[in-house]
JSON list of C-alpha atoms in Angstrom, two decimals:
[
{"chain": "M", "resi": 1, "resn": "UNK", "atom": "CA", "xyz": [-18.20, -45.67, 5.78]},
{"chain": "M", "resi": 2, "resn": "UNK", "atom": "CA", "xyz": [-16.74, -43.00, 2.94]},
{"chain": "M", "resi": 3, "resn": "UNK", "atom": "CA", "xyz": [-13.15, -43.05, 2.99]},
{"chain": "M", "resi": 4, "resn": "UNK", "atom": "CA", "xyz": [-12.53, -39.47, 3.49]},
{"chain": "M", "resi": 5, "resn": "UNK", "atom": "CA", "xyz": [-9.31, -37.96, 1.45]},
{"chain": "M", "resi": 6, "resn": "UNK", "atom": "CA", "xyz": [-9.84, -40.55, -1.35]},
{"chain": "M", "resi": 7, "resn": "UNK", "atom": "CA", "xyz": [-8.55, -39.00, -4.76]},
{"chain": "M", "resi": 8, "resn": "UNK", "atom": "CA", "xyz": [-11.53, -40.84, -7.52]},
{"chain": "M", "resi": 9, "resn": "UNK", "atom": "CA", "xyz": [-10.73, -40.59, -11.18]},
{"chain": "M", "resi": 10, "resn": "UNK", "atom": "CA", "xyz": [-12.77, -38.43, -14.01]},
{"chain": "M", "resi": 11, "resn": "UNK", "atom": "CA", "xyz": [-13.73, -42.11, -15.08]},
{"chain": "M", "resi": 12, "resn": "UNK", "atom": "CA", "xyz": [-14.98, -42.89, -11.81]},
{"chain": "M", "resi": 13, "resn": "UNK", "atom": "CA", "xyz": [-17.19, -39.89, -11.00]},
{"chain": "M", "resi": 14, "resn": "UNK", "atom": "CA", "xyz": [-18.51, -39.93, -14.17]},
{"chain": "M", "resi": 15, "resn": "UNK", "atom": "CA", "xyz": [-19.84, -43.14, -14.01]},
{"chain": "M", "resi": 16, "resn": "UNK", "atom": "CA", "xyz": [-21.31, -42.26, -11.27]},
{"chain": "M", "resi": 17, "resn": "UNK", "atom": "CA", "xyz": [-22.92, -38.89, -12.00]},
{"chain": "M", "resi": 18, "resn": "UNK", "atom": "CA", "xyz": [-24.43, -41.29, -15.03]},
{"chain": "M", "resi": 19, "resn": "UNK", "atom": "CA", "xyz": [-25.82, -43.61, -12.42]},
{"chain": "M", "resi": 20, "resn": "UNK", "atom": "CA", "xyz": [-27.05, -40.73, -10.63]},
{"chain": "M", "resi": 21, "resn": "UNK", "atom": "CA", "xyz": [-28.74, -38.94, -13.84]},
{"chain": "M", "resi": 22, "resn": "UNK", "atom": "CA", "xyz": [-30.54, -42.55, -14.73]},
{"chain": "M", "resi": 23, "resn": "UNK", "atom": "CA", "xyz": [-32.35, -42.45, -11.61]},
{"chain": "M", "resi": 24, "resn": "UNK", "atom": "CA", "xyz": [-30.70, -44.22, -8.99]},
{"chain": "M", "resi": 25, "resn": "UNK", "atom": "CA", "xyz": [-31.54, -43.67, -5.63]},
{"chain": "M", "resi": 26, "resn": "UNK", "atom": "CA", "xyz": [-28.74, -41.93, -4.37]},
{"chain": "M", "resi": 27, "resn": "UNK", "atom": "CA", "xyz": [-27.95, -42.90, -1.23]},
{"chain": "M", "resi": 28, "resn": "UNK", "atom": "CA", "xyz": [-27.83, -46.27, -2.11]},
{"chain": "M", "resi": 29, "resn": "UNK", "atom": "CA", "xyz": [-25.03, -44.61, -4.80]},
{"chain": "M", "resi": 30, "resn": "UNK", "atom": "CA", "xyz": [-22.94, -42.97, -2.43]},
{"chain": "M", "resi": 31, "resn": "UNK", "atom": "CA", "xyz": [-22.94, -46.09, 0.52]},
{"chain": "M", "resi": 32, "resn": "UNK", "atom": "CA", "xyz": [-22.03, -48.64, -2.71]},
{"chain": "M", "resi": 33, "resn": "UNK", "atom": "CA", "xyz": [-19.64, -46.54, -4.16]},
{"chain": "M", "resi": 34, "resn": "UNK", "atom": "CA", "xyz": [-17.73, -45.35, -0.39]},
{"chain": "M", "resi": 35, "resn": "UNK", "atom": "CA", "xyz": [-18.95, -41.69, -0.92]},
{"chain": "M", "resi": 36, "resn": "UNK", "atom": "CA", "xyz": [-20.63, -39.13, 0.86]},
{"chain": "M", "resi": 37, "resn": "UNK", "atom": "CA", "xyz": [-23.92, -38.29, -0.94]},
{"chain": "M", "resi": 38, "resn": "UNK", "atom": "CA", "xyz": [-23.29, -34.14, -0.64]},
{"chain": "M", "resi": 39, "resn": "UNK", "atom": "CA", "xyz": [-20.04, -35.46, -2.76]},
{"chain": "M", "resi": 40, "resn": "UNK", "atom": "CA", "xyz": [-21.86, -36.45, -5.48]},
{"chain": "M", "resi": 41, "resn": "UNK", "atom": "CA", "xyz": [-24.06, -33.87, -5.86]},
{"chain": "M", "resi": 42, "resn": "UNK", "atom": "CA", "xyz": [-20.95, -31.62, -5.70]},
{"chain": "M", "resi": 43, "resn": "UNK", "atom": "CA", "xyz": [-19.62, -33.60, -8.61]},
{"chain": "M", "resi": 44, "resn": "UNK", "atom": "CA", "xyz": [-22.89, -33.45, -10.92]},
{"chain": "M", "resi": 45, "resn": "UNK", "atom": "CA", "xyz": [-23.35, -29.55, -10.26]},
{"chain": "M", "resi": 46, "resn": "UNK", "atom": "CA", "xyz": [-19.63, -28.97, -11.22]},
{"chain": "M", "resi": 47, "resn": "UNK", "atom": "CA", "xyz": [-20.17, -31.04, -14.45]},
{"chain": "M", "resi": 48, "resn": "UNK", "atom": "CA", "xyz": [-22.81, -29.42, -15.12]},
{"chain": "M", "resi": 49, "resn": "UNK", "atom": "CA", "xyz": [-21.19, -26.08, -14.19]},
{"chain": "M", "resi": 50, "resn": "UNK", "atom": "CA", "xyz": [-17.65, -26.59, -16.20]},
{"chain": "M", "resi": 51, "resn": "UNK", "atom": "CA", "xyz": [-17.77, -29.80, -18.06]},
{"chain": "M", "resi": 52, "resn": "UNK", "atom": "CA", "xyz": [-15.32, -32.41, -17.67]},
{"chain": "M", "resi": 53, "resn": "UNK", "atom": "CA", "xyz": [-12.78, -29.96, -16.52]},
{"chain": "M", "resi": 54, "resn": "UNK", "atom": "CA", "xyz": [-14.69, -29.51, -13.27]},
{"chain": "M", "resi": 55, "resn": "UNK", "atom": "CA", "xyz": [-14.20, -33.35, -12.27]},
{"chain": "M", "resi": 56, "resn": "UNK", "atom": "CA", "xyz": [-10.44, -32.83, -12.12]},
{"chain": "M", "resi": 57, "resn": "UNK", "atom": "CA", "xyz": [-8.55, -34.11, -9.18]},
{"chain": "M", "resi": 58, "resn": "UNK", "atom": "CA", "xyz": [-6.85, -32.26, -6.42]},
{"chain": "M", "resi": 59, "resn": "UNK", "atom": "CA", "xyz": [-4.20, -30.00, -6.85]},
{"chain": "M", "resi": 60, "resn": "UNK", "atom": "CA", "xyz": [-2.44, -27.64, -9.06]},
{"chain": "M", "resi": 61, "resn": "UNK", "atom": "CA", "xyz": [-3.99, -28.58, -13.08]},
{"chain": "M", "resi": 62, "resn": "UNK", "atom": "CA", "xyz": [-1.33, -29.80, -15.19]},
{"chain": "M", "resi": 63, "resn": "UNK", "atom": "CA", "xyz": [0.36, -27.13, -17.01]},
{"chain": "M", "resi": 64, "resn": "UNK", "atom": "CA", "xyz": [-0.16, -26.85, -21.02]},
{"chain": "M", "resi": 65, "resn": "UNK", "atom": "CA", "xyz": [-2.45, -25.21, -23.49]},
{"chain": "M", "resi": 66, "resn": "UNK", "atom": "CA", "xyz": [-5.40, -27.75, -23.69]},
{"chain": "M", "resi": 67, "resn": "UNK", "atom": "CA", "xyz": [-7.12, -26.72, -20.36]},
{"chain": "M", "resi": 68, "resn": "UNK", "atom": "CA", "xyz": [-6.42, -22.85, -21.44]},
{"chain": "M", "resi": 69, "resn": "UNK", "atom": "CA", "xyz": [-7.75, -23.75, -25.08]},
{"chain": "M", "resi": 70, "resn": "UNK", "atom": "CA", "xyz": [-11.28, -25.65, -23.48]},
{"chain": "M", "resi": 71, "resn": "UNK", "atom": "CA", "xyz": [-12.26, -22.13, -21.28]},
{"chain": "M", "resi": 72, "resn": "UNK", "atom": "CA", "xyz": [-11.77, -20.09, -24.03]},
{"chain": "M", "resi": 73, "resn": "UNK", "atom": "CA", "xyz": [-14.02, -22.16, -26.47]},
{"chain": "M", "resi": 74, "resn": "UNK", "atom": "CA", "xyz": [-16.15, -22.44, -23.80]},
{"chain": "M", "resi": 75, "resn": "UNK", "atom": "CA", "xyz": [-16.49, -18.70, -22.98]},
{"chain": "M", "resi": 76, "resn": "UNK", "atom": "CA", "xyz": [-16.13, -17.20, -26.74]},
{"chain": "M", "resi": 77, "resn": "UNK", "atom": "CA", "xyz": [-19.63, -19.79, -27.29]},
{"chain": "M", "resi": 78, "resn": "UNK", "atom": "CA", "xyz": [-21.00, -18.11, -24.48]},
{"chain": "M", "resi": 79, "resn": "UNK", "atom": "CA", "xyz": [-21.01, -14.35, -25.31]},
{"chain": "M", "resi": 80, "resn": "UNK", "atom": "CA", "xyz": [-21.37, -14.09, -28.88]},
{"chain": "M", "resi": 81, "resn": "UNK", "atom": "CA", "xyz": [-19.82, -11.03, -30.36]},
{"chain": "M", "resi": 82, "resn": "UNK", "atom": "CA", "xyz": [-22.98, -7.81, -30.77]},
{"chain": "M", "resi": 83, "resn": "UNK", "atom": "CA", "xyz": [-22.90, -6.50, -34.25]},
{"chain": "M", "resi": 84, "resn": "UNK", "atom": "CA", "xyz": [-23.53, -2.87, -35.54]},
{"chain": "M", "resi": 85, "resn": "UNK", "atom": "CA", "xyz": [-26.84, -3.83, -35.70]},
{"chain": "M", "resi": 86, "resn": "UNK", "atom": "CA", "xyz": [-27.87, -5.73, -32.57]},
{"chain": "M", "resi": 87, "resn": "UNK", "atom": "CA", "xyz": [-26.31, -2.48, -30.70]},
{"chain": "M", "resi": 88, "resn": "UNK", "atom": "CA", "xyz": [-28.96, -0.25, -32.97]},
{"chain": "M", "resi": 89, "resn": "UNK", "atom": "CA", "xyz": [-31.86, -2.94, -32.32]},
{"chain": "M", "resi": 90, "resn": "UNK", "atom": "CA", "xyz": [-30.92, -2.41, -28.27]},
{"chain": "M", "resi": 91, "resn": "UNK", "atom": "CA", "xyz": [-30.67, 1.04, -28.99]},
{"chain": "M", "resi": 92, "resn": "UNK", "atom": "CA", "xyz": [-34.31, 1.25, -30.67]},
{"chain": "M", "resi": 93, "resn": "UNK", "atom": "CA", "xyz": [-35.55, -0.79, -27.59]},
{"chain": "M", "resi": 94, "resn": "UNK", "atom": "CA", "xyz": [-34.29, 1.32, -24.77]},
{"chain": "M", "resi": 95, "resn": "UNK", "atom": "CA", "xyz": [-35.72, 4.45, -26.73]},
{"chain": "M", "resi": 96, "resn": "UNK", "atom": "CA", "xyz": [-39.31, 3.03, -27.33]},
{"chain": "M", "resi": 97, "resn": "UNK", "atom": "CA", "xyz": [-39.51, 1.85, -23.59]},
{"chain": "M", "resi": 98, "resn": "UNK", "atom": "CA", "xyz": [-39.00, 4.93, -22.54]},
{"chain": "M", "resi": 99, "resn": "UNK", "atom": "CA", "xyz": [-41.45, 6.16, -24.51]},
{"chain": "M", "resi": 100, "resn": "UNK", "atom": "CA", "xyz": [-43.84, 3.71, -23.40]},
{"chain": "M", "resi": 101, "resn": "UNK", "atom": "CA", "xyz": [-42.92, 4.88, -19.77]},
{"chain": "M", "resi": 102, "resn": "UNK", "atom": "CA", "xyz": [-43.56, 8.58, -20.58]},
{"chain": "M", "resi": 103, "resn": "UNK", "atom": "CA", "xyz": [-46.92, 7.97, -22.14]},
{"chain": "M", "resi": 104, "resn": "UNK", "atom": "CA", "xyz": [-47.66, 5.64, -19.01]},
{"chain": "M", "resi": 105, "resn": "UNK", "atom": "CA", "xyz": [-46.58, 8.83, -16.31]},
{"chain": "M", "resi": 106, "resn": "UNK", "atom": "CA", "xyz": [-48.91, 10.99, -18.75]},
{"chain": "M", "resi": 107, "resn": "UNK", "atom": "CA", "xyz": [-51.66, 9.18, -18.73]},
{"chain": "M", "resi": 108, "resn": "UNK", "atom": "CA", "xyz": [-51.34, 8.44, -15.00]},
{"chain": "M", "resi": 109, "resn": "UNK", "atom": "CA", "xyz": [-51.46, 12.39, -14.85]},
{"chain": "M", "resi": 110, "resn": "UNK", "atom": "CA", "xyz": [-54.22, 12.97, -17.04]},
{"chain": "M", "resi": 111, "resn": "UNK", "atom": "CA", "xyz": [-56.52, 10.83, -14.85]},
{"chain": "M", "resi": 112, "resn": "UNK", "atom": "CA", "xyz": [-55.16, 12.37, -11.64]},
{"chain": "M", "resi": 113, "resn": "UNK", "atom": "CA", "xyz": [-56.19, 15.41, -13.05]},
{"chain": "M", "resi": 114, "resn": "UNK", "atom": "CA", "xyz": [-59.50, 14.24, -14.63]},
{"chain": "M", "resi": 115, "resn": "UNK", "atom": "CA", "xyz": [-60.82, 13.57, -10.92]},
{"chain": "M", "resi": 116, "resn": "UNK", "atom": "CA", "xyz": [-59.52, 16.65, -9.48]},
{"chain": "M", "resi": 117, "resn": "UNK", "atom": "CA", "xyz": [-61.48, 18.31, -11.27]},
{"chain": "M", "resi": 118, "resn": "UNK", "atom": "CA", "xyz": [-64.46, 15.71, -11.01]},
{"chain": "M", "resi": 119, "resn": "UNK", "atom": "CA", "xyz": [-64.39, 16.61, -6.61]},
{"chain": "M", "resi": 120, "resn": "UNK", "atom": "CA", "xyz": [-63.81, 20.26, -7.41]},
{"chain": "M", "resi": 121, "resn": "UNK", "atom": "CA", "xyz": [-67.31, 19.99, -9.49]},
{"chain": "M", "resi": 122, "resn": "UNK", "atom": "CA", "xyz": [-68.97, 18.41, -7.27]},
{"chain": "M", "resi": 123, "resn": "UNK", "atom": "CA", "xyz": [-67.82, 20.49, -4.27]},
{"chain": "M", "resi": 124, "resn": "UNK", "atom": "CA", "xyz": [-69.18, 23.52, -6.28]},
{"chain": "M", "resi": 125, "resn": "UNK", "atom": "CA", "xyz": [-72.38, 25.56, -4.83]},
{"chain": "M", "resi": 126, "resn": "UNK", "atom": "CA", "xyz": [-74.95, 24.92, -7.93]},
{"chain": "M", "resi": 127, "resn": "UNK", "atom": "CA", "xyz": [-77.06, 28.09, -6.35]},
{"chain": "M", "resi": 128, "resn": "UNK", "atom": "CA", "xyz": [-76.48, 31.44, -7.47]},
{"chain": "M", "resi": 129, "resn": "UNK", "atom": "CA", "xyz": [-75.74, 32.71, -3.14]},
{"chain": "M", "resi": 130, "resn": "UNK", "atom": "CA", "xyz": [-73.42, 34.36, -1.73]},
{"chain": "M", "resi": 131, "resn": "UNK", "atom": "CA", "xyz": [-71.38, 31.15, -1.85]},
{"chain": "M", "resi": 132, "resn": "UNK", "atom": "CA", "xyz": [-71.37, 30.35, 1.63]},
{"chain": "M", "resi": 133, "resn": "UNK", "atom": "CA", "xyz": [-73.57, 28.85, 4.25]},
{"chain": "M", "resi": 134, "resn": "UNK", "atom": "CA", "xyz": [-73.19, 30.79, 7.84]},
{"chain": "M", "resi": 135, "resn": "UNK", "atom": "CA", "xyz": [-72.01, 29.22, 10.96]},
{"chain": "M", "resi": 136, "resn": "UNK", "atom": "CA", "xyz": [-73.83, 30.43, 13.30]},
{"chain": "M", "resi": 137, "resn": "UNK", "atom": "CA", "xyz": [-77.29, 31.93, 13.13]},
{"chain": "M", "resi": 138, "resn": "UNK", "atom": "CA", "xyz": [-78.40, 35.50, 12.29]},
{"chain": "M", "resi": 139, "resn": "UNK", "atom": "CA", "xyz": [-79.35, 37.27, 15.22]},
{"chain": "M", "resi": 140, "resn": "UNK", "atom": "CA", "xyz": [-81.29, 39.85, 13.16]},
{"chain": "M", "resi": 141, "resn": "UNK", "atom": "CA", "xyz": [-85.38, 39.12, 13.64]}
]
């Protein structure tokens, strides 16, 4: 059975996360190694999530610059810094979508309008008449 409260080194559940990423079945894992199979999975999505950092142990982190120093690499590799001209290429892109979606709306009208017409046409007496047919018949001989 998983011994529940058990602290497990960075060593440890990397090893095991390894295991686990070769192909091992992992229940089998988590009854040879005393661990709850959700707990591994927990492990390999917070590796995957924050590195090596995420596999620390319970409790406050150890204080020092190192653990400050890895988040910032990580996050200034993350969000590169935009440039003059990446904010003019995003500007030239919002612009010529919305263009696009103008002509879209306009041509969208233009048909609407196109058959409008089309059943107004149609609807249209082609006989020169008074331009009505009677409802009820003349009651002149």
């Amino acid at each position: 059975m998983p011994d529940v409260g058990r602290n497990h080194s960075r060593e440890f559940k990397l090893a095991a996360i390894a295991r686990m990423e070769a192909g091992e079945n992992v229940c089998a894992l988590a009854r040879e190694l005393g661990v709850k199979r959700k707990l591994l999975y927990e492990w390999r999505d917070r590796l995957r999530r924050y590195g090596e950092a995420g596999l620390r142990g319970r409790g406050r982190p150890k204080r020092g610059v190192a653990p400050l120093q890895g988040c910032l690499a990580r996050v200034a590799a993350a969000a590169p810094v935009p440039s003059a001209a990446d904010d003019d290429l995003a500007a030239a892109k919002r612009r010529i979508a919305e263009l696009e979606r103008k002509i879209g709306q306009q041509e969208l009208d233009l048909d609407f309008f196109r058959q409008a017409l089309q059943r107004v046409g149609a609807k249209r007496p082609t006989s020169g008449g008074s331009g009505g047919t009677t409802s009820t018949k003349s009651s002149k001989p």
